[in-house]
Amino acid sequence: MLAWEEEQLIHVGAEAAVSSGRFLGLPAVRKIRRPRAYRNPALDRRLTTHRMSSEAKMLARLSSSSLPVPRLLACEMSSGIMVQSLRLGLQLVDVLRDGKSDVESLMKKVGFNIRQLHSVGAVHGDLTTNNILWDEQQGVSLIDFGLSQWTTEVERMGLDLQVLSECLSASHPEYGDALAWVFQGYESANDLPYNGSDLPPASAADVIARYNVIRGRVRYHS
Amino acid sequence: MAGGIVVGIESTAHTLSIGSVDGEGEPTPSFSAFFRPEEGGIHPREAADHHAENASTLVRQLLDSGIEGKSVSAVAFSQGPGLGPCLRVGASVARALASKWDVPLVGVNHCVAHIEIGRQQCKMDDPVLLYVSGGNTQVITRMAGRYRVLGETLDIGIGNMLDKFAREQGLPFPGGPKIEILAKQWLDENSDANLDDYILPYAVHGMDLAFSGLYAAASRLVERGAPLGAVCWSLQEHAFAACVEVAERAMAHTGKRELLLGGGVACNQRIKEMANLMSNERGAIAGIPPARYCVDNGSMIATLGRLQYLNSGPTSFDESAVKQGLRTDETQISWP
């Protein structure tokens, strides 16, 4: 991609290597999904194509909303490369480990933004503290939509909360109330208009109730 | 005490096993008896009856191997998680031996034992454990004084999924090894096979997993005429890749550079190969303990029992009741 000027490698995740730089002069990030040698090649291609197209379509559709997500700038399926606008901020995992922020207010904002995402009929699919950014000016951002889905299924929304809950309790046990704060923010959010053709998304309270059902199904969480 | 032997008793599910670890923390292979149901899955009471019937034989084998009561410092047992009736047999044997030898009891967490024997065998410091067994599928690592579950199955364990599929196809328990053989045979005979001809779901949710949809879809493929060997191959490719992917997600999330495999499913050659490939690509190291220490075994209980006894002390008789739902992160880790 000629329009890309690389600055630095930010993160080598399980799915993609992410670097920062400029695209057509704009601050941007580039994700490269390389084939994973441990996966059967056909499966690897299928997953990569599916995840790239999910992410590209999701970002394109969300670009008309007010949600704090990157804009899609370029996508080249054959080479596994995607360029997105840069969202400012540190990964929540580092913000929480650093421990200098007002975590209660931050987690409420996180919950607020997750609910607004759900309210337009989108689920993230991978809500770990790596995929949530925090910046004093820009606020919360949600990134990394490779496992996202357009759906209003309450189960999928409950699963979003389960993934975040698992990550918070494992990686950030020092914030025992973190999930409760996320839920407060989630329930306090005003829903954005839903323009899809399915049944509209379940209420915040119903999604949290479903989360509790999912939690009960997981082993040793009676 | 540092020089004494610790005996360990494992009885969480289908395996009753008694092993030991010497004063230096070096385990010796266990004596084990496996409950194999004639048909269907494990019935907890039948498995417990099996354990009760075999306990005295295994204790006799342990004693015949040269272990004497006077050289034993403690008796450790799996306190949970697991099937209640099975756990109670192991705990009763442990109480009896501890009382006979007049040594303390140490109740340990079965899942944590898989990590500690793996660390001991593979000489790892701070690994991410991919724990794949019948009942459990978890990605575990140590953070803030406990082993934390970063990801886990949201429905059934991977081994249960494999066994269930095998059972439905008329393959005897345990089904995992049979599936591995059929998959390999089929691939050897069809080296140009394309996995796209046998598509199955791939359920990765963040660092969590799900397998029940995979099981149902694999059964449907067979119903629609796909060769059983091909479906076994596809089932392994999909299920193991999903496990290895969540392990990699956990490594990326924590920045850790050691991957440890554990649990009975870790005996499978294909998942070992995938774990090695993934680790190599990340510049990390994969540790795979010998099969006898991947499956449920008494020596791993002894290994953890010794660490726990030296660092946190024994478990009193009153606190030695089994805990079926014991979670990995409930156990406080007081050793390095």
Coordinates of C-alpha atoms in Angstrom, one line a residue, chain B residues 76-312:
Chain B
A76 CA -2.7 -34.9 49.6
F77 CA -5.9 -35.4 47.8
S78 CA -8.0 -33.7 45.1
Q79 CA -10.6 -31.7 47.0
G80 CA -12.3 -30.4 43.8
P81 CA -13.6 -29.6 41.3
G82 CA -15.1 -32.9 40.2
L83 CA -17.9 -35.4 40.6
G84 CA -19.0 -35.5 44.2
P85 CA -19.2 -39.3 44.8
C86 CA -15.8 -39.8 43.1
L87 CA -14.2 -37.0 45.1
R88 CA -15.5 -38.5 48.4
V89 CA -13.9 -41.8 47.7
G90 CA -10.5 -40.2 47.2
A91 CA -10.9 -38.0 50.3
S92 CA -11.9 -41.1 52.4
V93 CA -8.8 -43.0 51.3
A94 CA -6.7 -39.9 52.1
R95 CA -8.2 -39.5 55.5
A96 CA -7.6 -43.2 56.2
L97 CA -4.0 -43.2 55.2
A98 CA -3.3 -39.9 57.0
S99 CA -4.9 -41.3 60.1
K100 CA -3.0 -44.6 59.9
W101 CA 0.3 -42.9 59.3
D102 CA -0.5 -40.0 61.7
V103 CA 0.5 -37.4 59.1
P104 CA -1.4 -34.2 58.0
L105 CA -3.9 -34.0 55.2
V106 CA -3.6 -31.6 52.3
G107 CA -6.7 -30.9 50.2
V108 CA -5.7 -29.4 46.8
N109 CA -7.3 -27.9 43.7
H110 CA -7.3 -30.4 40.8
C111 CA -6.9 -27.7 38.1
V112 CA -4.0 -26.0 39.9
A113 CA -2.3 -29.4 40.2
H114 CA -2.3 -29.7 36.4
I115 CA -0.4 -26.4 36.3
E116 CA 2.1 -27.3 39.0
I117 CA 3.1 -30.7 37.6
G118 CA 3.4 -29.0 34.2
R119 CA 5.7 -26.3 35.5
Q120 CA 7.8 -28.9 37.4
Q121 CA 8.1 -31.2 34.3
C122 CA 8.7 -28.5 31.7
K123 CA 10.7 -26.2 34.0
M124 CA 8.5 -23.2 33.3
D125 CA 8.4 -20.1 35.4
D126 CA 5.2 -18.2 34.5
P127 CA 3.3 -20.0 31.8
V128 CA -0.2 -19.6 30.3
L129 CA -1.8 -23.1 30.8
L130 CA -4.1 -24.4 28.1
Y131 CA -6.0 -27.0 30.1
V132 CA -7.9 -29.3 27.9
S133 CA -9.6 -32.3 29.4
G134 CA -12.9 -34.1 29.5
G135 CA -14.7 -31.8 31.9
N136 CA -12.5 -28.8 31.8
T137 CA -11.3 -26.4 29.1
Q138 CA -9.7 -23.3 30.5
V139 CA -6.9 -20.9 29.8
I140 CA -5.2 -20.2 33.1
T141 CA -2.4 -18.0 34.3
R142 CA -1.0 -16.6 37.5
M143 CA -1.8 -13.0 38.3
A144 CA -2.0 -11.3 41.7
G145 CA -1.4 -14.4 43.8
R146 CA -3.8 -16.7 42.2
Y147 CA -4.2 -18.7 39.1
R148 CA -6.8 -16.8 37.1
V149 CA -9.1 -18.2 34.4
L150 CA -8.7 -15.9 31.4
G151 CA -10.9 -17.9 29.2
E152 CA -13.0 -21.1 29.4
T153 CA -15.7 -23.1 27.7
L154 CA -19.1 -21.6 28.0
D155 CA -20.8 -25.0 27.7
I156 CA -19.1 -28.4 27.7
G157 CA -15.4 -29.4 28.0
I158 CA -13.6 -30.3 24.8
G159 CA -13.0 -33.9 25.9
N160 CA -16.7 -34.4 26.7
M161 CA -17.5 -33.0 23.3
L162 CA -15.2 -35.5 21.6
D163 CA -16.4 -38.4 23.8
K164 CA -20.0 -37.5 23.1
F165 CA -19.4 -37.4 19.3
A166 CA -17.5 -40.7 19.5
R167 CA -20.2 -42.4 21.5
E168 CA -22.8 -41.4 19.0
Q169 CA -20.7 -42.9 16.2
G170 CA -20.4 -46.2 18.1
L171 CA -16.7 -45.6 19.2
P172 CA -16.0 -46.8 22.8
F173 CA -15.1 -44.5 25.7
P174 CA -12.7 -42.6 25.8
G175 CA -13.5 -41.4 22.3
G176 CA -10.7 -38.8 21.9
P177 CA -7.9 -41.3 21.1
K178 CA -10.2 -43.2 18.6
I179 CA -11.0 -39.9 16.9
E180 CA -7.3 -39.1 16.6
I181 CA -6.6 -42.4 15.0
L182 CA -9.5 -42.2 12.5
A183 CA -8.6 -38.6 11.6
K184 CA -5.0 -39.6 11.0
Q185 CA -5.9 -42.6 8.9
W186 CA -8.2 -40.6 6.8
L187 CA -5.7 -37.8 6.2
D188 CA -3.0 -40.4 5.3
E189 CA -5.4 -41.8 2.6
N190 CA -6.6 -38.4 1.5
S191 CA -3.7 -36.1 1.7
D192 CA -5.3 -33.6 -0.8
A193 CA -8.4 -33.2 1.4
N194 CA -9.9 -29.7 1.7
L195 CA -11.3 -28.7 5.1
D196 CA -13.8 -26.5 3.3
D197 CA -15.6 -29.7 2.3
Y198 CA -16.3 -30.4 6.0
I199 CA -17.0 -27.0 7.5
L200 CA -17.9 -26.9 11.2
P201 CA -18.5 -23.9 13.5
Y202 CA -15.6 -22.2 15.1
A203 CA -16.8 -20.7 18.4
V204 CA -14.3 -18.3 19.8
H205 CA -15.8 -15.5 21.9
G206 CA -13.0 -13.2 23.1
M207 CA -11.0 -15.6 25.2
D208 CA -13.9 -17.9 25.8
L209 CA -15.0 -21.0 23.7
A210 CA -18.1 -23.1 23.1
F211 CA -18.3 -26.6 21.8
S212 CA -21.9 -27.8 21.8
G213 CA -22.6 -26.3 18.4
L214 CA -19.5 -28.0 17.0
Y215 CA -20.7 -31.4 18.3
A216 CA -24.1 -31.0 16.8
A217 CA -22.8 -29.9 13.4
A218 CA -20.3 -32.8 13.3
S219 CA -23.1 -35.3 13.9
R220 CA -25.1 -33.7 11.1
L221 CA -22.1 -34.0 8.7
V222 CA -22.0 -37.7 9.3
E223 CA -25.8 -38.0 8.9
R224 CA -25.5 -36.3 5.5
G225 CA -23.0 -38.9 4.3
A226 CA -19.6 -37.4 5.1
P227 CA -17.0 -40.1 5.9
L228 CA -16.5 -40.6 9.6
G229 CA -12.7 -40.2 9.3
A230 CA -13.1 -36.9 7.5
V231 CA -15.5 -35.6 10.1
C232 CA -13.1 -36.7 12.9
W233 CA -10.3 -34.8 11.1
S234 CA -12.4 -31.7 10.7
L235 CA -13.6 -31.9 14.3
Q236 CA -10.0 -31.9 15.6
E237 CA -8.9 -29.1 13.2
H238 CA -11.7 -26.8 14.3
A239 CA -11.8 -27.6 18.0
F240 CA -8.0 -27.6 18.6
A241 CA -7.4 -24.4 16.5
A242 CA -10.0 -22.6 18.6
C243 CA -8.3 -23.8 21.8
V244 CA -4.9 -22.7 20.6
E245 CA -6.3 -19.4 19.4
V246 CA -7.7 -18.5 22.8
A247 CA -4.4 -19.5 24.4
E248 CA -2.6 -17.2 22.0
R249 CA -5.1 -14.4 22.8
A250 CA -4.3 -14.9 26.5
M251 CA -0.6 -14.7 25.7
A252 CA -1.1 -11.5 23.7
H253 CA -3.2 -10.1 26.5
T254 CA -0.8 -10.9 29.3
G255 CA 2.5 -10.5 27.4
K256 CA 3.6 -14.0 28.7
R257 CA 6.0 -16.1 26.6
E258 CA 5.5 -19.6 27.9
L259 CA 2.6 -21.9 26.9
L260 CA 2.0 -25.1 28.9
L261 CA -0.4 -27.8 27.9
G262 CA -2.3 -30.0 30.4
G263 CA -5.2 -32.3 30.7
G264 CA -6.0 -35.6 28.9
V265 CA -6.7 -34.0 25.5
A266 CA -3.1 -32.7 25.6
C267 CA -2.0 -36.2 24.8
N268 CA -3.3 -35.7 21.2
Q269 CA -0.4 -35.3 18.7
R270 CA -2.3 -32.7 16.6
I271 CA -3.0 -30.3 19.5
K272 CA 0.6 -30.6 20.6
E273 CA 1.8 -29.8 17.1
M274 CA -0.5 -26.7 16.9
A275 CA 0.7 -25.5 20.3
N276 CA 4.3 -25.7 19.1
L277 CA 3.6 -23.9 15.8
M278 CA 1.7 -21.1 17.6
S279 CA 4.5 -20.7 20.2
N280 CA 7.2 -20.7 17.6
E281 CA 5.5 -18.0 15.6
R282 CA 5.2 -15.8 18.6
G283 CA 8.8 -16.3 19.7
A284 CA 7.4 -18.2 22.8
I285 CA 8.1 -21.6 24.2
A286 CA 5.6 -24.5 24.4
G287 CA 5.9 -27.0 27.3
I288 CA 4.2 -30.4 26.9
P289 CA 4.5 -32.7 29.9
P290 CA 4.8 -36.5 29.3
A291 CA 1.3 -38.0 28.8
R292 CA 1.3 -39.7 32.2
Y293 CA 1.4 -36.2 33.8
C294 CA -1.1 -34.7 31.4
V295 CA -3.9 -37.1 32.2
D296 CA -5.4 -37.1 35.7
N297 CA -2.8 -38.7 38.0
G298 CA -2.0 -38.9 41.7
S299 CA 1.6 -37.6 41.3
M300 CA 0.3 -34.2 40.3
I301 CA -1.8 -34.0 43.4
A302 CA 1.3 -35.0 45.4
T303 CA 3.3 -32.3 43.6
L304 CA 0.8 -29.5 44.5
G305 CA 0.2 -31.0 47.9
R306 CA 3.9 -30.7 48.8
L307 CA 4.0 -27.1 47.6
Q308 CA 0.9 -26.2 49.5
Y309 CA 1.9 -28.1 52.7
L310 CA 5.4 -26.4 52.8
N311 CA 4.0 -22.9 52.1
S312 CA 0.5 -22.8 53.5

